Short mmCIF file of C-alpha atoms in Angstrom, two decimals:
data_model
loop_
_atom_site.label_atom_id
_atom_site.label_comp_id
_atom_site.label_asym_id
_atom_site.label_seq_id
_atom_site.Cartn_x
_atom_site.Cartn_y
_atom_site.Cartn_z
CA MET A 285 92.94 -60.90 24.50
CA SER A 286 94.38 -58.81 21.71
CA LEU A 287 96.14 -60.61 18.88
CA SER A 288 98.47 -59.25 16.28
CA ARG A 289 96.89 -59.87 12.93
CA SER A 290 99.21 -58.84 10.15
CA PRO A 291 97.71 -59.28 6.70
CA SER A 292 99.15 -61.92 4.46
CA PRO A 293 101.50 -60.77 1.76
CA ARG A 294 99.49 -62.89 -0.68
CA ARG A 295 96.33 -61.65 -2.31
CA GLY A 296 93.37 -63.46 -0.78
CA GLY A 297 95.64 -65.23 1.69
CA GLY A 298 94.76 -65.84 5.31
CA TRP A 299 96.50 -64.51 8.39
CA SER A 300 100.24 -64.63 8.60
CA SER A 301 100.42 -65.17 12.34
CA PRO A 302 101.83 -68.68 12.75
CA GLY A 303 99.85 -71.24 14.65
CA LEU A 304 96.61 -69.23 14.72
CA THR A 305 94.87 -70.85 11.73
CA ASN A 306 92.05 -73.23 12.42
CA GLN A 307 91.80 -76.73 11.04
CA PHE A 308 88.22 -76.05 10.03
CA ASP A 309 88.98 -72.99 7.91
CA HIS A 310 87.95 -74.86 4.79
CA ILE A 311 84.44 -75.35 6.19
CA SER A 312 83.87 -71.57 6.57
CA GLY A 313 83.83 -71.14 2.82
CA ARG A 314 87.13 -69.31 2.78
CA SER A 315 89.93 -70.72 0.65
CA THR A 316 93.54 -69.83 0.90
CA PRO A 317 96.51 -70.98 -1.09
CA ARG A 318 98.52 -71.09 2.13
CA LYS A 319 98.81 -74.37 3.89
CA GLY A 320 97.90 -74.76 7.48
CA TYR A 321 100.40 -74.58 10.25
CA GLY A 322 99.98 -78.29 10.82
CA GLU A 323 101.29 -79.06 7.41
CA LEU A 324 104.62 -77.38 8.04
CA HIS A 325 107.72 -79.48 8.34
CA MET A 326 109.40 -79.29 11.71
CA ASN A 327 112.88 -80.74 11.52
CA GLY A 328 111.75 -82.92 8.62
CA VAL A 329 108.65 -84.28 10.42
CA ILE A 330 105.15 -83.32 9.39
CA SER A 331 103.14 -82.42 12.45
CA GLY A 332 99.46 -82.82 12.85
CA ASN A 333 96.82 -80.12 13.22
CA ASN A 334 96.60 -80.42 17.03
CA VAL A 335 99.11 -77.66 17.87
CA THR A 336 99.28 -76.27 21.42
CA TRP A 337 99.72 -72.60 22.27
CA ALA A 338 103.11 -73.15 23.96
CA SER A 339 104.57 -74.86 20.92
CA ALA A 340 103.15 -72.18 18.64
CA LYS A 341 104.66 -69.45 20.78
CA ALA A 342 108.05 -71.18 20.86
CA LYS A 343 107.94 -71.66 17.12
CA SER A 344 106.97 -68.02 16.61
CA GLU A 345 109.91 -66.82 18.70
CA GLU A 346 112.22 -69.09 16.79
CA ILE A 347 110.94 -67.89 13.40
CA ASN A 348 110.76 -64.15 14.12
CA GLY A 349 114.01 -64.14 16.11
CA TYR A 350 112.78 -62.21 19.15
CA PRO A 351 115.56 -62.06 21.79
CA SER A 352 114.90 -63.38 25.21
CA PHE A 353 114.86 -60.88 28.09
CA SER A 354 115.33 -61.57 31.76
CA THR A 355 115.91 -59.19 34.68
CA ARG A 356 116.68 -61.79 37.27
CA SER A 357 120.03 -61.89 39.04
CA ASN A 358 121.58 -59.12 36.94
CA GLY A 359 124.15 -56.92 38.72
CA PHE A 360 125.70 -56.90 42.16
CA ILE A 361 122.75 -55.19 43.92
CA ALA A 362 120.22 -57.66 42.56
CA ARG A 363 122.31 -60.69 43.44
CA ASN A 364 123.10 -59.49 46.96
CA ALA A 365 119.92 -57.58 47.85
CA ARG A 366 118.94 -60.02 50.58
CA LYS A 367 122.34 -59.91 52.26
CA LEU A 368 122.45 -56.12 52.14
CA SER A 369 118.96 -55.73 53.61
CA ASN A 370 119.72 -58.17 56.41
CA SER A 371 122.89 -56.28 57.33
CA LEU A 372 121.09 -52.94 57.79
CA PRO A 373 120.05 -51.99 61.37
CA ARG A 374 116.40 -52.13 62.29
CA LEU A 375 114.64 -49.60 64.57
CA ASN A 376 112.79 -51.85 66.95
CA LEU A 377 113.06 -50.17 70.34
CA THR A 378 110.01 -51.81 71.88
CA GLY A 379 111.46 -55.29 71.87
CA ARG A 380 108.17 -56.69 70.63
CA LYS A 381 108.41 -59.95 68.69
CA ASP A 382 104.74 -60.80 68.29
CA TYR A 383 104.16 -59.28 64.88
CA ALA A 384 103.77 -60.62 61.40
CA ASP A 385 106.15 -59.75 58.58
CA LYS A 386 103.33 -58.37 56.53
CA GLU A 387 102.27 -55.74 59.08
CA LYS A 388 105.70 -55.12 60.66
CA LEU A 389 104.13 -53.76 63.79
CA GLY A 390 106.39 -51.85 66.14
CA ARG A 391 109.11 -51.08 63.63
CA GLY A 392 110.22 -47.43 63.75
CA ARG A 393 107.97 -46.60 66.69
CA TRP A 394 109.44 -44.44 69.46
CA ASN A 395 108.55 -45.85 72.82
CA PRO A 396 111.49 -45.15 75.15
CA SER A 397 111.83 -46.81 78.51
CA ASN A 398 108.57 -48.71 78.05
CA GLY A 399 106.43 -45.57 78.52
CA SER A 400 108.03 -44.27 81.72
CA LYS A 401 107.69 -40.63 82.88
CA LEU A 402 111.28 -39.91 82.01
CA GLY A 403 110.76 -41.33 78.55
CA ARG A 404 107.62 -39.24 78.02
CA LEU A 405 109.49 -36.12 79.10
CA GLN A 406 112.29 -36.92 76.70
CA THR A 407 109.75 -37.43 73.94
CA TYR A 408 107.98 -34.16 74.72
CA PHE A 409 111.13 -32.06 74.82
CA GLY A 410 112.48 -33.78 71.72
CA ARG A 411 109.36 -32.90 69.75
CA ALA A 412 109.40 -29.35 71.10
CA ALA A 413 113.06 -29.01 70.12
CA ARG A 414 112.29 -30.18 66.61
CA ARG A 415 109.45 -27.69 66.31
CA MET A 416 111.58 -24.86 67.65
CA ARG A 417 114.60 -25.66 65.54
CA LEU A 418 113.58 -23.44 62.64
CA ARG A 419 112.65 -20.55 64.91
CA PHE A 420 115.91 -20.88 66.77
CA MET A 421 117.87 -20.82 63.52
CA LEU A 422 116.01 -17.69 62.41
CA VAL A 423 116.75 -15.94 65.72
CA VAL A 424 120.43 -16.86 65.54
CA ALA A 425 120.62 -15.61 61.94
CA PHE A 426 118.97 -12.32 62.96
CA LEU A 427 121.39 -11.83 65.85
CA LEU A 428 124.39 -12.58 63.65
CA ALA A 429 123.15 -10.14 60.99
CA THR A 430 122.64 -7.43 63.61
CA LEU A 431 126.10 -8.03 65.07
CA LEU A 432 127.73 -7.87 61.65
CA PHE A 433 125.77 -4.72 60.82
CA TYR A 434 127.09 -2.83 63.84
CA VAL A 435 130.61 -4.27 63.90
CA THR A 436 131.44 -4.03 60.21
CA PRO A 437 131.43 -0.80 58.14
CA LEU A 438 127.90 -1.61 56.93
CA HIS A 439 126.56 0.44 59.81
CA GLY A 440 128.36 3.58 58.66
CA VAL A 441 127.50 2.96 55.01
CA TYR A 442 123.82 2.65 55.87
CA ARG A 443 123.72 5.87 57.89
CA ARG A 444 125.70 7.85 55.32
CA ALA A 445 123.72 6.76 52.26
CA SER A 446 121.43 9.53 51.06
CA PHE A 447 118.59 7.09 50.22
CA LEU A 448 118.87 5.24 53.58
CA GLY A 449 120.15 7.04 56.67
CA GLY A 450 120.77 10.35 54.93
CA GLY A 451 123.93 11.24 56.87
CA SER A 452 125.73 12.58 53.81
CA LYS A 453 123.22 15.44 53.64
CA PHE A 454 124.56 17.05 56.83
CA VAL A 455 127.86 18.78 57.55
CA VAL A 456 128.88 19.93 61.03
CA ILE A 457 131.14 23.01 60.98
CA LEU A 458 133.13 23.49 64.18
CA ALA A 459 135.01 26.73 64.88
CA ALA A 460 138.29 25.67 66.50
CA ASN A 461 141.50 27.41 67.56
CA GLN A 462 139.61 30.56 68.48
CA GLY A 463 142.08 33.43 68.23
CA GLY A 464 144.98 31.05 67.66
CA GLY A 465 146.87 32.47 70.63
CA VAL A 466 147.58 35.73 68.76
CA MET A 467 145.81 38.20 71.02
CA GLU A 468 146.22 36.27 74.26
CA TRP A 469 148.11 33.25 75.51
CA LYS A 470 146.35 29.87 75.19
CA GLY A 471 146.93 27.95 78.39
CA PRO A 472 146.22 24.33 79.33
CA ARG A 473 142.56 25.10 80.05
CA GLU A 474 141.98 26.56 76.58
CA TRP A 475 143.63 23.55 74.94
CA ALA A 476 141.59 21.19 77.14
CA ILE A 477 138.35 22.94 76.14
CA GLU A 478 139.25 22.63 72.47
CA ARG A 479 140.26 18.98 72.84
CA ASP A 480 137.01 18.01 74.59
CA SER A 481 134.85 19.96 72.14
CA VAL A 482 136.51 18.45 69.06
CA LYS A 483 136.35 14.94 70.50
CA ASN A 484 132.68 15.38 71.29
CA LYS A 485 131.83 16.46 67.73
CA LYS A 486 133.94 13.71 66.14
CA LYS A 487 132.21 11.04 68.19
CA TYR A 488 128.81 12.40 67.22
CA VAL A 489 129.40 12.58 63.46
CA GLU A 490 130.97 9.09 63.41
CA LYS A 491 127.89 7.70 65.09
CA TRP A 492 125.43 9.16 62.58
CA GLY A 493 127.49 9.30 59.40
CA TYR A 494 127.76 13.11 59.09
CA ASP A 495 130.74 15.09 57.79
CA LEU A 496 132.79 17.26 60.14
CA GLU A 497 134.65 20.37 59.04
CA ILE A 498 136.97 21.82 61.70
CA VAL A 499 137.72 25.45 60.88
CA ASP A 500 140.81 27.29 62.06
CA MET A 501 139.53 30.57 63.52
CA SER A 502 142.92 32.01 64.39
CA THR A 503 143.26 35.79 64.21
CA LYS A 504 145.15 37.06 61.18
CA LYS A 505 145.30 40.22 59.11
CA ARG A 506 143.80 42.00 62.07
CA TYR A 507 144.25 45.47 60.65
CA ALA A 508 143.30 44.68 57.07
CA HIS A 509 139.72 45.65 56.21
CA GLU A 510 139.43 42.92 53.58
CA TRP A 511 139.60 40.22 56.28
CA ARG A 512 136.76 41.41 58.58
CA GLU A 513 137.68 39.99 61.92
CA SER A 514 135.07 37.64 63.47
CA TRP A 515 133.00 37.67 60.29
CA GLU A 516 134.81 34.71 58.83
CA LYS A 517 132.02 32.23 59.54
CA VAL A 518 130.10 33.61 56.53
CA ASP A 519 133.00 32.95 54.21
CA THR A 520 133.66 29.58 55.88
CA ILE A 521 130.10 28.41 55.15
CA ARG A 522 130.49 29.25 51.47
CA ASN A 523 133.77 27.33 51.32
CA CYS A 524 132.13 24.30 52.96
CA MET A 525 129.32 24.37 50.41
CA ARG A 526 131.88 24.14 47.65
CA LYS A 527 133.79 21.40 49.46
CA TYR A 528 130.70 19.23 50.10
CA PRO A 529 128.58 19.56 46.96
CA LYS A 530 126.18 16.75 47.91
CA ALA A 531 125.36 18.10 51.38
CA GLU A 532 122.08 19.92 51.96
CA TRP A 533 122.24 21.25 55.53
CA PHE A 534 125.22 22.84 57.31
CA TRP A 535 125.26 23.08 61.09
CA TRP A 536 127.53 25.75 62.57
CA LEU A 537 128.77 25.18 66.14
CA ASP A 538 130.98 27.42 68.26
CA LEU A 539 133.90 25.91 70.13
CA ASN A 540 132.26 26.35 73.57
CA THR A 541 129.39 24.01 72.70
CA PHE A 542 128.90 20.44 73.87
CA ILE A 543 126.48 17.83 72.47
CA MET A 544 124.84 16.42 75.57
CA GLU A 545 122.72 13.74 73.88
CA PRO A 546 124.69 11.96 71.14
CA SER A 547 121.85 9.46 70.77
CA TYR A 548 119.74 12.17 69.06
CA SER A 549 120.15 12.27 65.29
CA LEU A 550 119.47 15.50 63.46
CA GLN A 551 116.84 13.76 61.38
CA SER A 552 114.78 12.44 64.28
CA HIS A 553 115.38 15.48 66.48
CA ILE A 554 114.58 18.19 63.95
CA PHE A 555 114.40 17.53 60.22
CA ASN A 556 111.97 14.62 59.98
CA ASN A 557 109.29 17.07 61.14
CA LEU A 558 110.77 20.48 60.45
CA PRO A 559 107.48 22.48 60.44
CA ALA A 560 106.58 21.18 63.91
CA ASN A 561 110.03 21.95 65.35
CA THR A 562 110.29 25.49 63.97
CA TYR A 563 108.14 28.61 63.71
CA ARG A 564 108.06 31.32 61.06
CA ASP A 565 106.28 34.07 62.95
CA ILE A 566 108.86 35.86 65.11
CA ASN A 567 106.05 37.25 67.27
CA ASN A 568 106.01 33.90 69.08
CA TYR A 569 109.21 35.03 70.79
CA ASN A 570 110.43 38.48 69.85
CA PRO A 571 113.10 39.86 72.22
CA LEU A 572 114.14 42.50 69.64
CA ASN A 573 110.53 43.75 69.23
CA ILE A 574 110.77 43.53 65.45
CA VAL A 575 107.65 44.66 63.61
CA HIS A 576 106.38 41.64 61.73
CA PRO A 577 105.08 41.14 59.09
CA PHE A 578 105.65 43.88 56.55
CA THR A 579 102.54 45.87 55.67
CA ALA A 580 103.70 47.92 52.68
CA PRO A 581 101.10 47.59 49.90
CA TYR A 582 103.70 47.36 47.13
CA LEU A 583 105.07 44.07 48.48
CA ASP A 584 103.88 40.70 47.22
CA PRO A 585 101.61 38.57 49.43
CA LEU A 586 104.48 36.22 50.33
CA SER A 587 106.58 39.07 51.78
CA ARG A 588 103.58 40.35 53.74
CA SER A 589 102.78 36.93 55.16
CA ALA A 590 103.73 36.30 58.79
CA THR A 591 104.56 32.65 58.08
CA GLY A 592 105.72 32.74 54.46
CA ASP A 593 104.35 29.92 52.31
CA ASN A 594 104.23 27.46 55.26
CA LYS A 595 106.27 24.90 53.29
CA SER A 596 109.30 23.27 54.83
CA GLU A 597 111.03 23.16 51.43
CA SER A 598 111.28 26.96 51.41
CA ILE A 599 113.16 27.18 54.73
CA GLY A 600 116.77 28.20 54.11
CA LEU A 601 117.89 29.36 57.57
CA VAL A 602 117.08 27.94 61.03
CA ILE A 603 118.30 30.04 63.97
CA PRO A 604 117.52 30.20 67.72
CA GLN A 605 116.93 33.36 69.74
CA ASP A 606 118.28 34.10 73.21
CA CYS A 607 117.39 36.93 75.58
CA SER A 608 119.10 39.53 73.37
CA GLY A 609 118.08 38.39 69.88
CA PHE A 610 119.53 36.12 67.22
CA ASN A 611 122.18 33.66 68.39
CA LEU A 612 124.60 32.21 65.86
CA GLY A 613 126.49 29.93 68.23
CA SER A 614 124.43 27.04 66.85
CA PHE A 615 122.34 27.39 63.68
CA PHE A 616 121.48 25.63 60.42
CA ILE A 617 121.69 26.93 56.88
CA ARG A 618 120.51 25.15 53.75
CA ARG A 619 122.04 24.99 50.31
CA GLY A 620 120.07 26.81 47.62
CA PRO A 621 119.77 29.95 45.44
CA TRP A 622 118.28 31.96 48.31
CA THR A 623 121.23 30.99 50.56
CA ASP A 624 123.76 32.04 47.92
CA ARG A 625 122.10 35.42 47.70
CA LEU A 626 121.99 35.80 51.48
CA LEU A 627 125.67 34.92 51.94
CA ASP A 628 126.71 37.36 49.21
CA ILE A 629 124.84 40.25 50.80
CA TRP A 630 125.79 39.20 54.32
CA TRP A 631 129.46 39.31 53.26
CA ASP A 632 129.01 42.58 51.35
CA PRO A 633 132.08 44.79 51.92
CA VAL A 634 130.01 48.00 51.71
CA GLY A 635 127.90 46.99 54.69
CA TYR A 636 130.98 46.03 56.63
CA GLU A 637 132.73 49.34 55.90
CA GLN A 638 129.73 51.37 56.99
CA LYS A 639 128.43 49.40 59.95
CA HIS A 640 131.22 47.31 61.46
CA MET A 641 131.86 49.92 64.15
CA GLU A 642 128.17 50.00 65.16
CA TRP A 643 127.45 46.28 65.07
CA GLU A 644 128.81 45.04 68.36
CA HIS A 645 128.06 41.39 67.62
CA LYS A 646 129.37 41.73 64.09
CA GLU A 647 127.91 39.13 61.71
CA GLN A 648 125.05 38.45 64.13
CA ASP A 649 123.97 42.10 64.12
CA ALA A 650 124.41 42.18 60.35
CA LEU A 651 121.94 39.28 59.96
CA GLU A 652 119.45 40.99 62.25
CA HIS A 653 119.76 44.13 60.11
CA LEU A 654 119.00 42.14 56.95
CA TYR A 655 116.00 40.46 58.57
CA ILE A 656 114.57 43.78 59.75
CA ASN A 657 115.02 45.72 56.50
CA GLN A 658 114.92 43.16 53.65
CA PRO A 659 111.47 41.66 52.90
CA TRP A 660 112.93 38.80 50.82
CA VAL A 661 114.79 37.42 53.87
CA ARG A 662 111.82 36.72 56.14
CA PRO A 663 109.82 34.16 54.06
CA HIS A 664 112.80 31.78 54.09
CA THR A 665 113.88 32.25 57.71
CA ALA A 666 112.60 29.98 60.45
CA PHE A 667 113.23 30.09 64.19
CA ILE A 668 113.74 27.15 66.49
CA PRO A 669 113.30 27.07 70.28
CA GLN A 670 116.68 27.73 71.81
CA ARG A 671 116.75 24.68 74.05
CA LYS A 672 116.29 22.50 70.98
CA ILE A 673 119.85 23.12 69.74
CA ASN A 674 121.44 25.82 71.93
CA SER A 675 120.66 25.64 75.65
CA PHE A 676 122.47 28.09 77.94
CA PRO A 677 124.06 27.37 81.32
CA PRO A 678 122.75 29.31 84.34
CA GLY A 679 125.35 32.09 84.01
CA ALA A 680 124.22 33.21 80.54
CA CYS A 681 121.14 35.43 80.07
CA GLY A 682 120.57 35.58 83.82
CA GLU A 683 122.39 34.66 86.98
CA ASN A 684 120.01 31.98 88.24
CA GLY A 685 119.15 30.23 85.00
CA GLU A 686 115.41 30.22 85.60
CA ASP A 687 114.20 30.92 82.06
CA GLU A 688 112.67 27.70 80.77
CA ARG A 689 112.96 28.87 77.17
CA ILE A 690 116.73 29.43 77.37
CA HIS A 691 118.51 27.50 80.12
CA TYR A 692 119.47 23.85 80.20
CA ARG A 693 117.22 21.32 81.96
CA GLU A 694 118.69 17.97 82.91
CA GLY A 695 115.30 16.34 83.29
CA ASP A 696 114.33 17.26 79.71
CA ARG A 697 117.63 15.92 78.29
CA ASP A 698 118.43 18.99 76.18
CA PHE A 699 120.43 18.31 73.02
CA VAL A 700 123.25 20.90 73.09
CA VAL A 701 124.72 23.26 75.69
CA ASN A 702 126.42 26.48 74.59
CA MET A 703 128.65 28.08 77.23
CA ALA A 704 128.18 31.45 75.53
CA GLY A 705 130.08 34.36 77.10
CA CYS A 706 131.95 32.13 79.55
CA GLU A 707 135.16 34.02 78.78
CA TRP A 708 133.63 37.14 80.36
CA GLY A 709 133.88 36.43 84.08
CA ARG A 710 132.97 32.71 84.08
CA ASP A 711 135.02 29.52 84.12
CA CYS A 712 134.82 28.02 80.62
CA TRP A 713 136.82 24.92 81.53
CA GLY A 714 134.80 24.30 84.69
CA GLU A 715 131.50 24.50 82.78
CA MET A 716 132.78 22.29 79.96
CA TYR A 717 134.04 19.68 82.44
CA ASN A 718 130.79 19.61 84.42
CA TYR A 719 128.59 19.20 81.36
CA ARG A 720 130.90 16.57 79.91
CA GLU A 721 130.66 14.49 83.08
CA LEU A 722 126.91 14.99 83.22
CA SER A 723 126.56 13.80 79.61
CA ASN A 724 128.60 10.68 80.36
CA LYS A 725 126.42 9.97 83.37
CA LEU A 726 123.14 10.43 81.51
CA ASN A 727 124.20 8.28 78.57
CA ARG A 728 125.53 5.27 80.50
CA SER A 729 124.59 1.81 79.36
CA ARG A 730 122.50 -0.48 81.57
CA TRP A 731 125.58 -2.44 82.55
CA GLU A 732 127.42 0.72 83.56
CA ARG A 733 124.45 1.88 85.61
CA PHE A 734 124.32 -1.50 87.34
CA LYS A 735 128.03 -1.37 88.18
CA ASP A 736 127.78 2.21 89.42
CA GLY A 737 124.80 1.27 91.58
CA ILE A 738 126.66 -1.63 93.18
CA SER A 739 129.79 0.44 93.77
CA GLY A 740 127.71 3.25 95.27
CA LYS A 741 126.04 0.88 97.72
CA LEU A 742 129.39 -0.62 98.69
CA LYS A 743 130.89 2.82 99.25
CA GLY A 744 127.92 3.80 101.38
CA PHE A 745 128.19 0.61 103.41
CA TRP A 746 131.92 1.01 104.01
CA GLY A 747 131.49 4.68 104.84
CA GLU A 748 128.85 3.92 107.49
CA SER A 749 131.00 1.14 108.97
CA LYS A 750 133.99 3.50 109.26
CA LYS A 751 131.85 6.11 110.97
CA ASP A 752 130.65 3.51 113.46
CA GLU A 753 134.24 2.46 114.16
CA GLU A 754 135.29 6.06 114.70
CA GLY A 755 132.34 6.68 116.98
CA THR A 756 133.21 3.70 119.14
#
């Protein structure tokens, strides 16, 4: 037991704690001028030396003035705790009464229906539901986020962002209003072809976040040499590069083209692995029999290389080849210093004045001429298989359409069909309509395929029943 022993304020005095001095202190040899506690007057009466601890404690509290402290029955909660606790419900589903208050057996225990099979099933599924609650909430949150991503503009923002989907790096240039009705009358079929082609390209660029530039290719200044009829795509590409300064690749498409597989993005279809989807050496497919590479000793090693530097970053032009050479109905060109130089020389008025009567295919023949005679053009030019971006229908480059490198194959789900030359003896509207319907059929959803399958079976059933009725 620890006691507070404050020293006496008197020199040589004893302990100042009241009631703790002993009646035999004088025997121990110690002397103190202070009188014992028993000699104190209490209410005028001198008490003896036999002082109890309780009286000493009471006297000490009275002298020192310590306040009394009690926590009992203070406040509403403390005074009514018993009533409040008795009014609360108790979870005692077992109905057991044979327990002691100390152990409280059976309280809070889940034992439905006295252990019946139905109760056990309820318990099992309840526990499983509690365990699966968090997973279910995560799945619901994921589905809601996915729905909001595709319904709200977040989907388009993601695909257009250069650091995410990368759609802003691509511009689709569509040549529309071919001729403008100047040289010949544009009938309902021509307007229908243009309407379907434009709608097809708009739907595609909206899906993937690309930009679409629709160019008016109407004939004007026909007899002025400064205009260069049918060469305007070169000047149009330069204008688009100025209009879209953040774009990197520009995809030219003629009006008689149709994107058969809108689910293919340009990134996944071509540009995520550009070296594997293109080839530099024209000897892989060389319908023009161009001598490649250059062998002149005064040229640098890059110009004499058959494949250039083999780096995808150096590719500035991606073009397909058909049975007669370069085809510019669908091609890609990349922004850069080399491209600026190419477009300037390609659009050179001197070359046009001297060769425009000889070049039957105009700007296409001019590009072939540059590739054949200018060593600086070849290291930055790459070729792509034609069916990758420019498949032909059976009537182009052969009557039967048997060339697997050129003609469209439904089983391979080719990306783009180009009805090239359909205005020369073929039905442009008929081909456009057939390929449009085929694209819609190939790109149906699962629900649409299911509905079409059911309707087809019903039509077949009703057709057979009618035949049987007519036969009887």
